[in-house]
mmCIF file of C-alpha atoms in Angstrom:
data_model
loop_
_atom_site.group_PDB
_atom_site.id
_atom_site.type_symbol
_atom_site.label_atom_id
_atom_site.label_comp_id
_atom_site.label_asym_id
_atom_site.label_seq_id
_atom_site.Cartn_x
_atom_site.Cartn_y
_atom_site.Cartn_z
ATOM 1 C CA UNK A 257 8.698 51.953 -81.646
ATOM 2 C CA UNK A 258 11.094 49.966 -79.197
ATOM 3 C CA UNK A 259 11.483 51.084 -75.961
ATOM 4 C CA UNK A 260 14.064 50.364 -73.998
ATOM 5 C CA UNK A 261 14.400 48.632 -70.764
ATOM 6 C CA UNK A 262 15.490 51.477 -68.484
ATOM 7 C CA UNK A 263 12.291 53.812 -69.732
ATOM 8 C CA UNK A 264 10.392 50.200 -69.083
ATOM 9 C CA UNK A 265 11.469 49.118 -65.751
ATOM 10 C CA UNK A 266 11.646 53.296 -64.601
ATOM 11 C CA UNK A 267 8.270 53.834 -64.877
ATOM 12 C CA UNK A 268 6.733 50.455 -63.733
ATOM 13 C CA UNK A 269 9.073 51.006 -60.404
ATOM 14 C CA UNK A 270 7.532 54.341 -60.698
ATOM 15 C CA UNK A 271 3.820 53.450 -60.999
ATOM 16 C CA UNK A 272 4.411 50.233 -59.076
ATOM 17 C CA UNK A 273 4.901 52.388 -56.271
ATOM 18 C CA UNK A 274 1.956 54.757 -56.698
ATOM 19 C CA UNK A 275 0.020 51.576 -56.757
ATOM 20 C CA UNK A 276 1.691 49.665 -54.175
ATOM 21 C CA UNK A 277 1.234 53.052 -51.964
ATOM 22 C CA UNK A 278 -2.342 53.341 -52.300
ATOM 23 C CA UNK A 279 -3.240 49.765 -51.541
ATOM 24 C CA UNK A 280 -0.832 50.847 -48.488
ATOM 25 C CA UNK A 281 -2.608 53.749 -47.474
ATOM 26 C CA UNK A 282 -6.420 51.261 -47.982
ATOM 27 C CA UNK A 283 -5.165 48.223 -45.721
ATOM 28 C CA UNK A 284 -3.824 50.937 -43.290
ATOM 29 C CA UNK A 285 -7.173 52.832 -42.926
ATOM 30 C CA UNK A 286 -8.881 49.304 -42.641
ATOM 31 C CA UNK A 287 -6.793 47.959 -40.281
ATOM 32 C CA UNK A 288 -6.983 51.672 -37.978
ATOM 33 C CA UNK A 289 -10.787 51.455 -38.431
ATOM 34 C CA UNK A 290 -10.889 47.657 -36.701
ATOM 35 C CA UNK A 291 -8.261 49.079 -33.789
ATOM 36 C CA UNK A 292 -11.091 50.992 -32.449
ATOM 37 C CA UNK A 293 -13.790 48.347 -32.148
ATOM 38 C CA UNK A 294 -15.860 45.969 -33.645
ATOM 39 C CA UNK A 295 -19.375 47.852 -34.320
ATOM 40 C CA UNK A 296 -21.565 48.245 -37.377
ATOM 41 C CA UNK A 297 -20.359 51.495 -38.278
ATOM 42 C CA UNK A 298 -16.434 50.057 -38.196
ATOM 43 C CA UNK A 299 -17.667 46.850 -40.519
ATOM 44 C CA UNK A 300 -19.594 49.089 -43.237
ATOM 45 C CA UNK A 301 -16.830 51.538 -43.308
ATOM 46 C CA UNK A 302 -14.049 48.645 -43.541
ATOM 47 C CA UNK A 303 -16.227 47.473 -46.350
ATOM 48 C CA UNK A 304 -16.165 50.885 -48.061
ATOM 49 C CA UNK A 305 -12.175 51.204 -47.973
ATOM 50 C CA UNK A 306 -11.848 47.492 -49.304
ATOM 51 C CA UNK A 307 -14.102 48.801 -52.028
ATOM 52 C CA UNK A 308 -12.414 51.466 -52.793
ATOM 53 C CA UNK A 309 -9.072 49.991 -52.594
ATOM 54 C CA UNK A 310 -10.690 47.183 -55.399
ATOM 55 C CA UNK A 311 -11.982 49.676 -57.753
ATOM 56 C CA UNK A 312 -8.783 52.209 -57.426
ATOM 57 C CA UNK A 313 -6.562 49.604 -57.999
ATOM 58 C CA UNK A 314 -7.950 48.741 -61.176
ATOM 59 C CA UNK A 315 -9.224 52.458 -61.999
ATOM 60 C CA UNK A 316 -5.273 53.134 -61.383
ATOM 61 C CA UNK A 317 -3.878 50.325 -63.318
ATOM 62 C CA UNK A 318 -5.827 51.537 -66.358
ATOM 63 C CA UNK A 319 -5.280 55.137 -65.722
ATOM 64 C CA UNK A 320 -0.995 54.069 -65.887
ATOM 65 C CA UNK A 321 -0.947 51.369 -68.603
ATOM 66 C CA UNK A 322 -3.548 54.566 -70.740
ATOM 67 C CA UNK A 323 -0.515 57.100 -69.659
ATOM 68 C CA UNK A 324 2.341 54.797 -70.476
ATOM 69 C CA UNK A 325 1.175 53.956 -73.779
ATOM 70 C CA UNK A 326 -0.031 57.458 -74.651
ATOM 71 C CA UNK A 327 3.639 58.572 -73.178
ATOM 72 C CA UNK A 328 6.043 56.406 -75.295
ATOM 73 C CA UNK A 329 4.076 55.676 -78.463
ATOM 74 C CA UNK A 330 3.120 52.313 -77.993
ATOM 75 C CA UNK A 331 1.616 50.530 -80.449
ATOM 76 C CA UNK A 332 1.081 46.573 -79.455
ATOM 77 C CA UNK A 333 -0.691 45.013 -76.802
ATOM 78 C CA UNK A 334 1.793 43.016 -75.851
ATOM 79 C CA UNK A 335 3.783 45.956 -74.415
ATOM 80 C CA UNK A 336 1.322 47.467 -71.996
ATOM 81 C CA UNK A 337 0.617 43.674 -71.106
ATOM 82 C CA UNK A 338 4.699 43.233 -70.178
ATOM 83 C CA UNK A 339 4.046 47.237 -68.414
ATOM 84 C CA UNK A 340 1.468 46.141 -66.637
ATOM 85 C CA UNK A 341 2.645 43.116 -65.346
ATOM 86 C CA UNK A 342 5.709 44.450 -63.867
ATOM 87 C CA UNK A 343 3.551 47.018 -62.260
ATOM 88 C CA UNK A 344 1.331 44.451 -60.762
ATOM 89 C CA UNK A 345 5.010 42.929 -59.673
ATOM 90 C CA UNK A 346 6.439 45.905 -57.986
ATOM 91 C CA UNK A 347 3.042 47.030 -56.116
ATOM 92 C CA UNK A 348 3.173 43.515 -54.668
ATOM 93 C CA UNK A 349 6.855 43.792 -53.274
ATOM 94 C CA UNK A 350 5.969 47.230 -51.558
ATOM 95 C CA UNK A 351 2.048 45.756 -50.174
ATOM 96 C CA UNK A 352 4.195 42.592 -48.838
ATOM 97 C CA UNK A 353 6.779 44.830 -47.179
ATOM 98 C CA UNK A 354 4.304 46.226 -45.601
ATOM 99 C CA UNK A 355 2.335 43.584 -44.860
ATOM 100 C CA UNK A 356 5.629 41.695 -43.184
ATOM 101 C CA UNK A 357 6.129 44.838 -41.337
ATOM 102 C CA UNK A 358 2.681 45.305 -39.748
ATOM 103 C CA UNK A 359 2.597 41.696 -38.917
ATOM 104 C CA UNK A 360 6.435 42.170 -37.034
ATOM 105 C CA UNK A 361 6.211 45.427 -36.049
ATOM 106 C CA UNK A 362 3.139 47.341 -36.059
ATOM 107 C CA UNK A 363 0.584 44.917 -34.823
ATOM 108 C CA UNK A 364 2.178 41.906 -33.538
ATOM 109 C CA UNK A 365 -0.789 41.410 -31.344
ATOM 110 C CA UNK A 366 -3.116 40.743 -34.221
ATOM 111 C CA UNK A 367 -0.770 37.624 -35.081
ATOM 112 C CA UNK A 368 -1.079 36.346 -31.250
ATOM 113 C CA UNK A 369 -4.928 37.223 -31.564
ATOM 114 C CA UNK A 370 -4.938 34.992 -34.877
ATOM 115 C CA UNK A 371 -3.275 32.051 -33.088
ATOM 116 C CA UNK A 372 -5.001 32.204 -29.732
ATOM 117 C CA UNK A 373 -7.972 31.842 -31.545
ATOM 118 C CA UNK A 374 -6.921 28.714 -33.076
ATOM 119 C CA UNK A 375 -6.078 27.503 -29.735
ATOM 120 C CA UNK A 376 -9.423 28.203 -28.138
ATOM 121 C CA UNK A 377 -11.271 26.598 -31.114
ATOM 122 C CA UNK A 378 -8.966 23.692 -31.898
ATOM 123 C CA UNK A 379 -7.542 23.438 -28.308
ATOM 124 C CA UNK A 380 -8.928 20.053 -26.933
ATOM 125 C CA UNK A 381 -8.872 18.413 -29.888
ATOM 126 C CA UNK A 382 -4.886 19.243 -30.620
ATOM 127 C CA UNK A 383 -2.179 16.488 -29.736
ATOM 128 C CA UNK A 384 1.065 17.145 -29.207
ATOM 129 C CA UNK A 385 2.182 16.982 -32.740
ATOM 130 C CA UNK A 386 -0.918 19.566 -33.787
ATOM 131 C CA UNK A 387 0.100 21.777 -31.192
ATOM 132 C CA UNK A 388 3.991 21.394 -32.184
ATOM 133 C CA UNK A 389 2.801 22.188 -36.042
ATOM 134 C CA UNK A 390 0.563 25.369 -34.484
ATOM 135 C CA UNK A 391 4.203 26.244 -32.995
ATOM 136 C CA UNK A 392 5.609 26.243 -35.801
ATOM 137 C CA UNK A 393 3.361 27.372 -38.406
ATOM 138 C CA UNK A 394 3.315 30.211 -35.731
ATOM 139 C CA UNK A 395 6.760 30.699 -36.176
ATOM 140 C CA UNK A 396 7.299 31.015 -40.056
ATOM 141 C CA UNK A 397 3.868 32.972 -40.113
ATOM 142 C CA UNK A 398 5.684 36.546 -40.974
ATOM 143 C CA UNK A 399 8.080 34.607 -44.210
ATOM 144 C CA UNK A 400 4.016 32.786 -44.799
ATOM 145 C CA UNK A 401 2.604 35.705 -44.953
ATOM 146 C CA UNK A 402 4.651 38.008 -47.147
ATOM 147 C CA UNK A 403 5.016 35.511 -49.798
ATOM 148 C CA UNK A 404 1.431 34.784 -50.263
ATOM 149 C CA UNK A 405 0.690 38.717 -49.859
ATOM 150 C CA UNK A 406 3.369 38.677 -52.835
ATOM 151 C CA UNK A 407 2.513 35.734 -54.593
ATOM 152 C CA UNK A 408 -1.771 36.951 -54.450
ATOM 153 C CA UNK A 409 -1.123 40.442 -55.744
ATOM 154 C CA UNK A 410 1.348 39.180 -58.369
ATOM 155 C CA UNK A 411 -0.921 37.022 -59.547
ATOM 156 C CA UNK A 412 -4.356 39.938 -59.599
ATOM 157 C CA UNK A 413 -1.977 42.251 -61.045
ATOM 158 C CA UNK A 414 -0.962 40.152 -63.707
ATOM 159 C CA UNK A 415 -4.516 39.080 -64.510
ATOM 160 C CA UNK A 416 -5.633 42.596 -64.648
ATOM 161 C CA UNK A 417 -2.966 43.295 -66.389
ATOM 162 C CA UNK A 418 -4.017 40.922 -69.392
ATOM 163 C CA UNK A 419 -7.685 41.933 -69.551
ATOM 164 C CA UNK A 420 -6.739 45.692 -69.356
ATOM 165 C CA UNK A 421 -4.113 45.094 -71.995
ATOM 166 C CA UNK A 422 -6.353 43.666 -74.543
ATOM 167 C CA UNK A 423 -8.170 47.069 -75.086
ATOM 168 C CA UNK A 424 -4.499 49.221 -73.991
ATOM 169 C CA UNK A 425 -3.542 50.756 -76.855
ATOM 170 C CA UNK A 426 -7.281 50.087 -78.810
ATOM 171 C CA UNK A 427 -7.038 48.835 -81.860
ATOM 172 C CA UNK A 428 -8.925 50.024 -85.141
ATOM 173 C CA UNK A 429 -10.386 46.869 -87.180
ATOM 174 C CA UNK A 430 -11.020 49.180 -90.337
ATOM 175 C CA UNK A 431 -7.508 51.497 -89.490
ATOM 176 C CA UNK A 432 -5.689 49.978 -92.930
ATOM 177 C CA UNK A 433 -8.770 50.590 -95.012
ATOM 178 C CA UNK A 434 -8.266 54.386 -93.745
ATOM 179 C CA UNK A 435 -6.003 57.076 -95.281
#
């Protein structure tokens, strides 16, 4: 059966987001958790939402390449590799957004953190031209940042996508041989 484009693209937007909204929800609870303090307590429960947010994200993935492929009949591999993949594509344009905004907006001080850091390790042993590339490097950090956000989860989704995929819809060996 050949679906068509719109039914495609609608529901990887549609699970892209559901994706792309949990990772959301993960790096949010993380980053809340490491607001209130460094302690042990913070560091094992950080450790527990990264955790989750791995294992969802594939659980999930599987869960909506299963659905899609139960939903519209699909009958090749190849298909829930192409769903997939665009998933992966538009969970990574809603994590970057949100990465680019917590960076501008919701905790610029983490990026000043980040870079006065560098300056206190790397400090005496900048010249002028290292501290002119720190400048700058500080400068595009935000465009830096949301590309390689979108670039990384691209790049997992997509992998995921092909190992899930190769089992999404299963395939009987002995199906032909069957009436």
């Amino acid at each position: 059966m050949k679906i068509s484009t719109g039914t495609l693209l609608n529901n990887c937007a549609k699970y892209g987001a559901l994706l792309g909204l949990a990772t959301v929800v993960c790096r949010f609870s993380d980053q809340s958790l490491t607001n209130i303090g460094p302690s042990m307590l913070t560091s094992v429960l950080s450790f527990i939402i990264w955790l989750v947010q791995f294992v969802g994200c594939i659980l999930l993935m599987r869960f909506f390449m299963k659905k899609f492929v139960s939903d519209n009949d699909v009958d090749d591999n190849r298909t829930s590799f192409v769903f997939g993949m665009l998933v992966a594509l538009f969970s990574a344009i809603l994590v970057s957004a949100y990465t680019l905004a917590n960076v501008l907006f919701i905790s610029p001080e983490s990026v000043d953190f980040l870079f006065d850091t560098v300056y206190n390790v790397m400090g005496p042993a900048l010249d002028d031209n290292g501290r002119n590339a720190v400048e700058h490097l500080r400068e595009i950090y935000p465009q830096y940042i949301f590309f390689a956000t979108l670039i990384y989860c691209f790049i997992y989704g997509t992998i995921l996508s092909a190992i899930l995929s190769a089992r999404i819809p299963s395939k009987d060996p002995f199906a032909e041989y069957r009436q």
